[in-house]
Coordinates of C-alpha atoms and ligand atoms in Angstrom, one line a residue:
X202 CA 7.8 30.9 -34.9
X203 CA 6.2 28.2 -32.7
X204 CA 5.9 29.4 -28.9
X205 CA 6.4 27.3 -26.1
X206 CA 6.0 28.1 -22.6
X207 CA 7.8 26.3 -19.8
X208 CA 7.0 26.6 -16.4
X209 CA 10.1 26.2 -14.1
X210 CA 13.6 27.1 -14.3
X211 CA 15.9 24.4 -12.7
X212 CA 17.0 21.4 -14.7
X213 CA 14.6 20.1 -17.0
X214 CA 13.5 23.9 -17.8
X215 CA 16.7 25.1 -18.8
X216 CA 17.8 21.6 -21.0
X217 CA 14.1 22.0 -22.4
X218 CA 14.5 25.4 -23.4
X219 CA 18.3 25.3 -24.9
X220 CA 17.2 22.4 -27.6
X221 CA 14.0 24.2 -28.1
X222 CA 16.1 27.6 -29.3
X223 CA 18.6 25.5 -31.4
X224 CA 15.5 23.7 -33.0
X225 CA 13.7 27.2 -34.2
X226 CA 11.1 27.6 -31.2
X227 CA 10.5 30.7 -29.1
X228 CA 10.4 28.9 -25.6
X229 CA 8.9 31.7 -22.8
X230 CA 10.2 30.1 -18.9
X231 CA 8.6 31.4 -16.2
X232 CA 9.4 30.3 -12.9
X233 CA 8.1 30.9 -9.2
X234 CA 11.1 32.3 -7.1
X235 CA 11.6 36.1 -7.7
X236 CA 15.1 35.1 -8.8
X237 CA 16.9 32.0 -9.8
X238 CA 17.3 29.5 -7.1
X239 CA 21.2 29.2 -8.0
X240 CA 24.3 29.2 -5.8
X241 CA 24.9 26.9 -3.2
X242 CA 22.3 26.5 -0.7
X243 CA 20.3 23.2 -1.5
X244 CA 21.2 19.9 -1.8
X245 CA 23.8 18.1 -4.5
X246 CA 22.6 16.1 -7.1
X247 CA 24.0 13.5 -9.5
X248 CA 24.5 13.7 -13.2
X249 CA 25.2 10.3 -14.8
X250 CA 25.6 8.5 -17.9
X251 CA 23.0 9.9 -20.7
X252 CA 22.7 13.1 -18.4
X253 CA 26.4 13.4 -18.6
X254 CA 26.0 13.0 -22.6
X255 CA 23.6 15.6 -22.7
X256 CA 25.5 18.2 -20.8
X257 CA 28.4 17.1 -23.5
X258 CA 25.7 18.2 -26.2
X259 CA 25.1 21.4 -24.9
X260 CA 28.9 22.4 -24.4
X261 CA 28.3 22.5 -20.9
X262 CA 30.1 19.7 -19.5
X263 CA 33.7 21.1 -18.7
X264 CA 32.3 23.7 -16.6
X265 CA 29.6 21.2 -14.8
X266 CA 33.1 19.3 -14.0
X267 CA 34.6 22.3 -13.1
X268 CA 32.1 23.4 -10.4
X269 CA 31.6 19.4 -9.0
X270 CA 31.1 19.0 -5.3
X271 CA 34.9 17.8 -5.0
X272 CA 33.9 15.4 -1.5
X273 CA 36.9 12.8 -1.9
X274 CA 36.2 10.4 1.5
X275 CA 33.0 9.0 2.8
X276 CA 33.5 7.4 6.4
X277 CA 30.1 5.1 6.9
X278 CA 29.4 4.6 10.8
X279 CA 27.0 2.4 12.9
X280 CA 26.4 2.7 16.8
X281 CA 29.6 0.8 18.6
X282 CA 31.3 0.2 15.1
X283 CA 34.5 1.6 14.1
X284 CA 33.8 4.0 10.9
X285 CA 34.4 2.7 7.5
X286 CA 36.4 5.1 5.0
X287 CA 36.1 5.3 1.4
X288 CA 38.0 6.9 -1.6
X289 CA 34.8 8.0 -3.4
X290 CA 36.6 8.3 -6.5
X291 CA 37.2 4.8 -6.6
X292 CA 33.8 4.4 -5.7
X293 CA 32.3 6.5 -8.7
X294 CA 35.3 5.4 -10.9
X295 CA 32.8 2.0 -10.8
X296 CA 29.5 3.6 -10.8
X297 CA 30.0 5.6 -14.2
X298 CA 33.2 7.3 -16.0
X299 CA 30.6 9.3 -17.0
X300 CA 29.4 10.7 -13.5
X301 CA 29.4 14.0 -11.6
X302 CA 27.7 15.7 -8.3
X303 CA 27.3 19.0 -8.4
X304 CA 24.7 21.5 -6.4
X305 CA 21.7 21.6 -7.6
X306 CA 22.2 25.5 -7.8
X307 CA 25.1 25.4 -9.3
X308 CA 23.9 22.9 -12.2
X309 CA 20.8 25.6 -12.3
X310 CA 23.3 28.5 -12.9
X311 CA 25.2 26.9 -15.7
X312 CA 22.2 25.9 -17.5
X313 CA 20.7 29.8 -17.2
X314 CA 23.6 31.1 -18.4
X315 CA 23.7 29.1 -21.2
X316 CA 20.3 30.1 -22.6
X317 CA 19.4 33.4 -21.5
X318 CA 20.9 35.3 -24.2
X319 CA 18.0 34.0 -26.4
X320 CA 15.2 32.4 -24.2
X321 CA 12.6 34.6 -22.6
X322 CA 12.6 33.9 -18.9
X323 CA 9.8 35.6 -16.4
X324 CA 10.5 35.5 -12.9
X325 CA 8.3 35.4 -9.9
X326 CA 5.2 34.4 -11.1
X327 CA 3.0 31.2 -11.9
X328 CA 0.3 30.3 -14.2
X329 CA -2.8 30.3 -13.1
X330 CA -4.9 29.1 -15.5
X331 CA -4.7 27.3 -19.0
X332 CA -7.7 27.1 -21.6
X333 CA -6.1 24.7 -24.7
X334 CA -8.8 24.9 -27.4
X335 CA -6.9 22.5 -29.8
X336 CA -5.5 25.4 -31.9
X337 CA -3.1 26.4 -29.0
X338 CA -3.3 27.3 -25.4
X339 CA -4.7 30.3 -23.6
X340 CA -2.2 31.0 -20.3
X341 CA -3.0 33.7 -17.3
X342 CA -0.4 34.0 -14.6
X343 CA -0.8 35.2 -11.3
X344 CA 1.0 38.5 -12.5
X345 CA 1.9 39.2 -15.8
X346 CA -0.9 39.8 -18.8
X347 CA -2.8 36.8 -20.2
X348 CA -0.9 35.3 -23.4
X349 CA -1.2 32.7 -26.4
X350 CA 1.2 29.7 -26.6
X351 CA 1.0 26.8 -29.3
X352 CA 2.2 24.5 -26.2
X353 CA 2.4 24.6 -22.6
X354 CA 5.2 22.1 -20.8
X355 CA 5.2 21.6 -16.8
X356 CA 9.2 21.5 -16.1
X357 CA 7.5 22.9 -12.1
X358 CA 9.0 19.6 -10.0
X359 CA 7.1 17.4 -7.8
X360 CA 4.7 19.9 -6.7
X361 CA 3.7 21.0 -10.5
X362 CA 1.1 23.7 -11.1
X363 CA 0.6 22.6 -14.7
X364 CA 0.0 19.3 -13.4
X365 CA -2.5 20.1 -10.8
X366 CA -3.8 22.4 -13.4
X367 CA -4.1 19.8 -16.4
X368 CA -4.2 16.7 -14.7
X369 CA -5.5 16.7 -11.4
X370 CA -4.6 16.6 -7.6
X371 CA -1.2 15.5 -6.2
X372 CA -2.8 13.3 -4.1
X373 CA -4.3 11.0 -6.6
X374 CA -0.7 10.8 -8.5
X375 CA 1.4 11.0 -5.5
X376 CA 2.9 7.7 -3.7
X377 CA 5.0 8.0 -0.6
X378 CA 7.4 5.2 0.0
X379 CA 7.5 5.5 3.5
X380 CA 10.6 8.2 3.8
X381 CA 11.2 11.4 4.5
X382 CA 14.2 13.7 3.4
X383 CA 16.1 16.7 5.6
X384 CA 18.5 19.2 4.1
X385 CA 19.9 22.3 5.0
X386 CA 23.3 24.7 5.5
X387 CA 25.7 25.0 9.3
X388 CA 28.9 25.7 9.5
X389 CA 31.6 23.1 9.2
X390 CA 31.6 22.3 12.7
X391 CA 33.7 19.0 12.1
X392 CA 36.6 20.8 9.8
X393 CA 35.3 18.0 7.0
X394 CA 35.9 19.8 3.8
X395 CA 36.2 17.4 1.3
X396 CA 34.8 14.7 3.4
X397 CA 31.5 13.0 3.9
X398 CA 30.6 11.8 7.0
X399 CA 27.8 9.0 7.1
X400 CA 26.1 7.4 10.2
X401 CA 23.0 4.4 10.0
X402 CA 20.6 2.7 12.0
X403 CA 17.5 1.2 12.0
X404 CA 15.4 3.1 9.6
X405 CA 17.7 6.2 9.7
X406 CA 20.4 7.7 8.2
X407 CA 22.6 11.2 8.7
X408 CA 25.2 12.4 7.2
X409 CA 27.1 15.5 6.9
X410 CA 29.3 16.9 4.5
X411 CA 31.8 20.3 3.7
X412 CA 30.9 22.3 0.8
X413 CA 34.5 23.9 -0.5
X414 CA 33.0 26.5 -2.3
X415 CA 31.2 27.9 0.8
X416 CA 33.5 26.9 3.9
X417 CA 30.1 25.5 5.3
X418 CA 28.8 22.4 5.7
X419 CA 25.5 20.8 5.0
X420 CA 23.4 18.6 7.2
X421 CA 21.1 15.7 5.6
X422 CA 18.6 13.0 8.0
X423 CA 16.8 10.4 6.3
X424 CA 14.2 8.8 7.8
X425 CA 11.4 6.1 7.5
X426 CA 7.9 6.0 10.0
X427 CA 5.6 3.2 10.0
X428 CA 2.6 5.3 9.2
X429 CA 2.2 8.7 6.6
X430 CA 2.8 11.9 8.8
X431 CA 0.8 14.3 8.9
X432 CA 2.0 17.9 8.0
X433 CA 1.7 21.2 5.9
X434 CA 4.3 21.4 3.5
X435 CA 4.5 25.7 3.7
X436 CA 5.2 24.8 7.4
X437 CA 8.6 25.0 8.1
X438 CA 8.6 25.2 12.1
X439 CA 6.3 22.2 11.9
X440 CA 8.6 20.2 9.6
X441 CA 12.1 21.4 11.8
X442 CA 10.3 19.4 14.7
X443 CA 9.4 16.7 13.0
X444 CA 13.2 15.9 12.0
X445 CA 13.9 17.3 15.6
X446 CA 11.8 14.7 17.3
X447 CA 12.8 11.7 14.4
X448 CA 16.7 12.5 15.7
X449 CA 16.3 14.0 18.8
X450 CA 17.1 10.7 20.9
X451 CA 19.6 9.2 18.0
X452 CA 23.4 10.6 19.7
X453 CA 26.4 10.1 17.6
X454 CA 27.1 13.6 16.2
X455 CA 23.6 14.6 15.7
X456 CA 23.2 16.8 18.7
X457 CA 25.4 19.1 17.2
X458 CA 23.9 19.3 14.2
X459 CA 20.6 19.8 15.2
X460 CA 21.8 23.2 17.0
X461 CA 21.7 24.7 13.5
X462 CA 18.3 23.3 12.2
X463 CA 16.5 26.2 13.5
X464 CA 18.6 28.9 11.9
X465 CA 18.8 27.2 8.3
X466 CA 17.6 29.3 6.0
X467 CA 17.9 27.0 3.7
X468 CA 16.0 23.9 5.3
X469 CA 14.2 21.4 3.1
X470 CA 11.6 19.1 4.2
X471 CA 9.7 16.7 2.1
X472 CA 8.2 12.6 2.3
X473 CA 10.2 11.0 -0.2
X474 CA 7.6 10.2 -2.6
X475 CA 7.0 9.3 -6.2
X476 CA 4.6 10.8 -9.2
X477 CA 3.0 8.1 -10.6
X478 CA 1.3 9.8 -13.7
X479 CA 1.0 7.2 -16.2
X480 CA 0.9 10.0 -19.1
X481 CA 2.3 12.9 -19.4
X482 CA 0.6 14.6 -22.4
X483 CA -2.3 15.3 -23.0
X484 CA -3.5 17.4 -26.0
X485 CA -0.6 20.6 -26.1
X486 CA 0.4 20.3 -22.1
X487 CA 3.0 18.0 -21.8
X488 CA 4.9 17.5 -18.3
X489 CA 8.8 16.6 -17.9
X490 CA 11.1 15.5 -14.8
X491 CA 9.8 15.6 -11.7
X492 CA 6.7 17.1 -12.2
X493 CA 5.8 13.7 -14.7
X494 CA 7.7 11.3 -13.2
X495 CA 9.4 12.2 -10.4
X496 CA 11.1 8.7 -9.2
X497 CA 11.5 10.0 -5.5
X498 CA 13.9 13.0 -4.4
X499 CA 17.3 11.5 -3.9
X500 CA 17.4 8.0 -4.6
X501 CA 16.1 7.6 -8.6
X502 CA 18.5 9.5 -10.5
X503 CA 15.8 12.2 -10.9
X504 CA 18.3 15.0 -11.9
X505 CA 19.9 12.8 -14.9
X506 CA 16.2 11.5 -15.7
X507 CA 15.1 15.4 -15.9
X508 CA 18.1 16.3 -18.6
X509 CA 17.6 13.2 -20.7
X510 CA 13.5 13.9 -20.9
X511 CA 13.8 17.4 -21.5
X512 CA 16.7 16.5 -24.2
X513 CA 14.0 14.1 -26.2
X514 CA 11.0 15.9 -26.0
X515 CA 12.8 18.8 -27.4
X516 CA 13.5 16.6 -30.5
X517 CA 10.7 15.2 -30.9
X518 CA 8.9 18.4 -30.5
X519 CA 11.2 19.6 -33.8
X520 CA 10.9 16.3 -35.3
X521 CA 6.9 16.8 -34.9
X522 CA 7.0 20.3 -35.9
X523 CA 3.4 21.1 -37.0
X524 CA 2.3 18.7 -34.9
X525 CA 3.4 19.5 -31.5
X526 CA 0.7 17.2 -29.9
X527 CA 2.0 14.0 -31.6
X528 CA 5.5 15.2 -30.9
X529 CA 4.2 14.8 -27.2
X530 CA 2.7 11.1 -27.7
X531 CA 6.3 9.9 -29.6
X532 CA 8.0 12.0 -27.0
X533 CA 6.0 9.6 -23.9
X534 CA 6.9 6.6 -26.2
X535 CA 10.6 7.2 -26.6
X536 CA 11.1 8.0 -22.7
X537 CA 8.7 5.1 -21.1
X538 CA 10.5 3.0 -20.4
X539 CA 13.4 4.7 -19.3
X540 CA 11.4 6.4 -16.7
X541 CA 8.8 3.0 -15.5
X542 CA 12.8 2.0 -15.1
X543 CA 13.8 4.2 -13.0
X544 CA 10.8 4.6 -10.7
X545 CA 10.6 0.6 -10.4
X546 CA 14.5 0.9 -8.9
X547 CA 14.3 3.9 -6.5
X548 CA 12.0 1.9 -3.4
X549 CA 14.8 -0.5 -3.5
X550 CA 17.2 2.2 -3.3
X551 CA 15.8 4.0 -0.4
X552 CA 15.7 0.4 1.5
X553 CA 19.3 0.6 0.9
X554 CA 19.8 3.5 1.7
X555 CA 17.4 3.7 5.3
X556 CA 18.2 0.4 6.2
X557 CA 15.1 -1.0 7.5
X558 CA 17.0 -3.9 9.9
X559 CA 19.4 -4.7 11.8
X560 CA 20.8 -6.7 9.3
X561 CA 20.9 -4.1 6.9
X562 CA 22.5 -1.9 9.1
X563 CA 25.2 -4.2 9.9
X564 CA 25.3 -4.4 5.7
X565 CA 25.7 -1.3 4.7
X566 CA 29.6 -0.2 5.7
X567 CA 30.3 -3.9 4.8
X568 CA 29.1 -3.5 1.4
X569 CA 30.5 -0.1 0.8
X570 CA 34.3 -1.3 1.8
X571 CA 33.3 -4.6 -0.2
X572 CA 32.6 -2.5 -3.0
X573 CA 35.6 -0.1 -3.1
X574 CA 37.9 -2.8 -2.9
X575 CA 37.1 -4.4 -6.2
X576 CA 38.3 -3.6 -9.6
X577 CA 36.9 -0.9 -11.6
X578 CA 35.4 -3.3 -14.3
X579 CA 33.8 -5.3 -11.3
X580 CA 32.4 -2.1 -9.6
X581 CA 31.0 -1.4 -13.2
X582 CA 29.3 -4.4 -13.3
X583 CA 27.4 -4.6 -9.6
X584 CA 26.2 -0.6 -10.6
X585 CA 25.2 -1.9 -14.2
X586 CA 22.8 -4.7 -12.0
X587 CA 21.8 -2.0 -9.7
X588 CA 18.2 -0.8 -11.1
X589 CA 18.9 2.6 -11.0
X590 CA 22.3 2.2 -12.5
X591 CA 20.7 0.0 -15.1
X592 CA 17.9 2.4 -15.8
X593 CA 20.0 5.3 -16.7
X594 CA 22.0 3.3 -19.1
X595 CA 18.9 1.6 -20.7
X596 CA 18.0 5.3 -23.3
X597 CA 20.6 5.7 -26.0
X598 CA 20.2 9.2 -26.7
X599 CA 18.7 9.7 -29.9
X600 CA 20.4 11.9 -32.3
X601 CA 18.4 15.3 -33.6
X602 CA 21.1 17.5 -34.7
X603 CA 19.7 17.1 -38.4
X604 CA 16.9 19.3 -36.9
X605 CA 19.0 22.2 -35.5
X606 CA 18.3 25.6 -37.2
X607 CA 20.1 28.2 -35.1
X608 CA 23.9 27.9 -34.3
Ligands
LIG164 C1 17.1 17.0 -0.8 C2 17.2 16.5 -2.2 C3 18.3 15.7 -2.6 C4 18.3 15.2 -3.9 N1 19.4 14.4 -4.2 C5 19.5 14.0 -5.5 C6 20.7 13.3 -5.9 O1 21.6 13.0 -5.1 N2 20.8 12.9 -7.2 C7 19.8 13.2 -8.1 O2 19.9 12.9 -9.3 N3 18.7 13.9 -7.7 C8 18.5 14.3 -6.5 N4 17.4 15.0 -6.1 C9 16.3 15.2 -7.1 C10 16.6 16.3 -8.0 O3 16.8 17.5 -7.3 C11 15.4 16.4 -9.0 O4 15.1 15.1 -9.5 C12 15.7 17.4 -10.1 O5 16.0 18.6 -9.6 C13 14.4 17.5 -11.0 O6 14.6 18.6 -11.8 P1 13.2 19.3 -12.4 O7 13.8 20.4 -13.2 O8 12.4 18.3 -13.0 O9 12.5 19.8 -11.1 P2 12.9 20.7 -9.9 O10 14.4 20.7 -9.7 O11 12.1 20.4 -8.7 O12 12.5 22.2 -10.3 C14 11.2 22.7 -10.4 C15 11.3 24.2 -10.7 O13 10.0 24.7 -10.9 C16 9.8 25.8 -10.1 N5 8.3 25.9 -9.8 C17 7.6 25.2 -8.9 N6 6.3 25.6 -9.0 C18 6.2 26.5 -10.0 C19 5.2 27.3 -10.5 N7 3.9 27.1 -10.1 N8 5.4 28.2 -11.5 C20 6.7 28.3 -11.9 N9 7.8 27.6 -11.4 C21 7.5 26.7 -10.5 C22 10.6 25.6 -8.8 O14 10.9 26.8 -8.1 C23 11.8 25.0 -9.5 O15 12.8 25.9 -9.9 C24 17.3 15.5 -4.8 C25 16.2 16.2 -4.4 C26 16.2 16.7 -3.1 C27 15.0 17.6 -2.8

């Protein structure tokens, strides 16, 4: 049997190794964190359209539905302005029928449990080196004994170890848009529940939302500066004053939110950038979601465009068979597009979503009322122009189950 290692265990790892199991191949995942990163700290990302399809394929998609973030309002505020309040049902009634948010965790979870009973996975550790000689690929890890693989894939996000490893520094593949993203747990301080509370200015944006599953709430500031900050990303006290100091002076509710950024233990921090890697294979190292193509946390569909990848190069891996490096190359081929797609639509989605004018500001509860208010085949249609909405509809997902060998 054909063994493929994966490093990284949170969306594109998991999908990767499921279709790789039900193909014939012996996938190996090891992944960084002593344990899984599940449950439901971290932030909640969006499954839509061929993502949705591909949950469907793996059996998975009741319980995805089931464990769904469940926020039902959104009220979108601006300094002096009465809030604007949304159903967001009606609102993702027009982005997709086939939509769902969910924590990231949670997502992570469901996926695990659905291949562990017959996929190898390795916690806490890292590779640290990789030797591919054309025959295969020699692997050491910063723990675990030195071992063969006929293929090494980089599932290991924006910050990927394979690709560092393979294809060079970060910095030369790495473009920041001009934002920055901040994310982490407090208690539900507002009683919000099942609501979403969103406020906007001039390049910033807050919001804060109830988790039911927890009883807490989680905090999220985005922000844009005219220059690249400086920072170190294994910094945390460095990056809590840098959202500190970005919000300190802002008012609204923020204050109050701010109390709990230095108790978080679950505080994110990270320039909303984009991997601009323009292949992701090269001879049996291959690289998938993020870590290839990462279209910018938050605003390029990246959890969707991680499934769907992971989905394809599984079956063209099978398809390939005893050719695993050309099952790379049609792999690249068959996803191109769909990913130049989405990364070409997420800058335009972060001006939306950090306004950048007053203008803008002014636009953005506007548009979001405008938007609820029109009929679902309408709503359909704006999201079906929007690039990001149009980029995760442009892959039909091909069809391998011809290529399935275990049940
Ligand atoms: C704050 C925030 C909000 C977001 N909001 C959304 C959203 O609303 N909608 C959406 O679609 N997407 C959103 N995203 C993006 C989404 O989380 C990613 O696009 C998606 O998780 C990509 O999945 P992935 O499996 O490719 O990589 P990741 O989810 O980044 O997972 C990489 C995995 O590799 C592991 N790893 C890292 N280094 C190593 C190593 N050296 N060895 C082994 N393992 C390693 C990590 O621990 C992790 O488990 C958001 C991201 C962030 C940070």
């Amino acid at each position: 049997m054909q063994r493929i290692l994966i490093s990284g265990a949170s969306v594109a790892g998991p999908v990767l190794a499921y279709w790789l199991r039900r193909y014939g191949f012996e996938p190996t995942v090891v992944e960084r964190t002593p344990a899984l990163r599940h449950g439901l700290g971290g932030h909640a990302v969006d499954l839509f359209g061929s993502g949705v399809e591909v949950a469907r394929r793996m059996e998975l998609w009741a319980q995805i539905h089931e464990a769904r973030t469940q926020t039902t309002t959104m009220s979108v505020e601006r300094h002096g302005k009465r809030p604007v309040t949304v159903d967001i049902d009606r609102l993702s009634a027009g982005i997709s029928d086939r939509h769902v948010e969910i924590l990231r965790g949670e997502l992570t979870k469901l996926l695990y449990e659905a291949t562990r009973s017959d996929v190898e996975y390795v916690f806490g550790d890292s590779i640290a080196t990789l030797d591919d000689d054309g025959d295969g690929v020699d692997v050491t890890f910063e723990h675990a004994a030195p071992r063969r693989f006929d293929l090494v894939i980089g599932a290991d996000g924006m910050h990927s170890t394979v690709r560092r490893l393979v294809f060079g520094p970060e910095e030369a593949v790495r473009r920041h848009l001009g934002g920055y993203l901040a994310v982490y747990s407090m208690p539900d301080l507002f009683a919000l529940q099942d609501r979403m509370l969103v406020h906007v200015s001039v390049d910033r944006m807050v919001s804060t939302y109830g988790v039911h599953q927890t009883g807490q709430a989680r905090a999220a500031f985005l922000f844009r500066t005219a220059t690249e900050l400086p920072y170190d990303y294994r910094d945390r006290e460095q990056q809590r004053r840098i959202v500190a100091d970005a919000f300190g002076e802002y008012g609204w509710t923020v204050p109050r939110l701010l109390e709990h950024l230095a108790a978080a233990d679950d505080f994110y921090f990270d320039a909303i950038s984009q991997i601009t890697l323009d292949s992701w294979q090269r001879g049996r190292v291959g690289l998938v979601g993020d870590a290839g193509f990462c279209p910018g946390p938050a605003i390029g569909g990246g959890t969707s465009l991680a499934a769907v990848t992971a989905y394809v190069l599984a079956g063209e891996l099978a398809a390939a068979r005893s050719d695993l490096p050309s099952g790379l190359r049609n792999y690249e081929r068959k996803v191109r597009e769909f990913v130049d797609l989405s990364r070409a639509a997420a800058p335009k989605v972060m001006k939306s979503v950090i306004p950048g004018s007053a203008t803008a500001v002014r636009l953005v509860p506007w548009a979001t009322a405008m938007l609820v208010r029109l009929p679902t085949p309408v709503q359909k249609l704006v999201w079906a122009q929007n690039g990001v909405g149009k980029a995760l509809g442009s892959l039909p997902l091909p069809n391998y189950s011809d290529l399935i060998r275990t049940p």
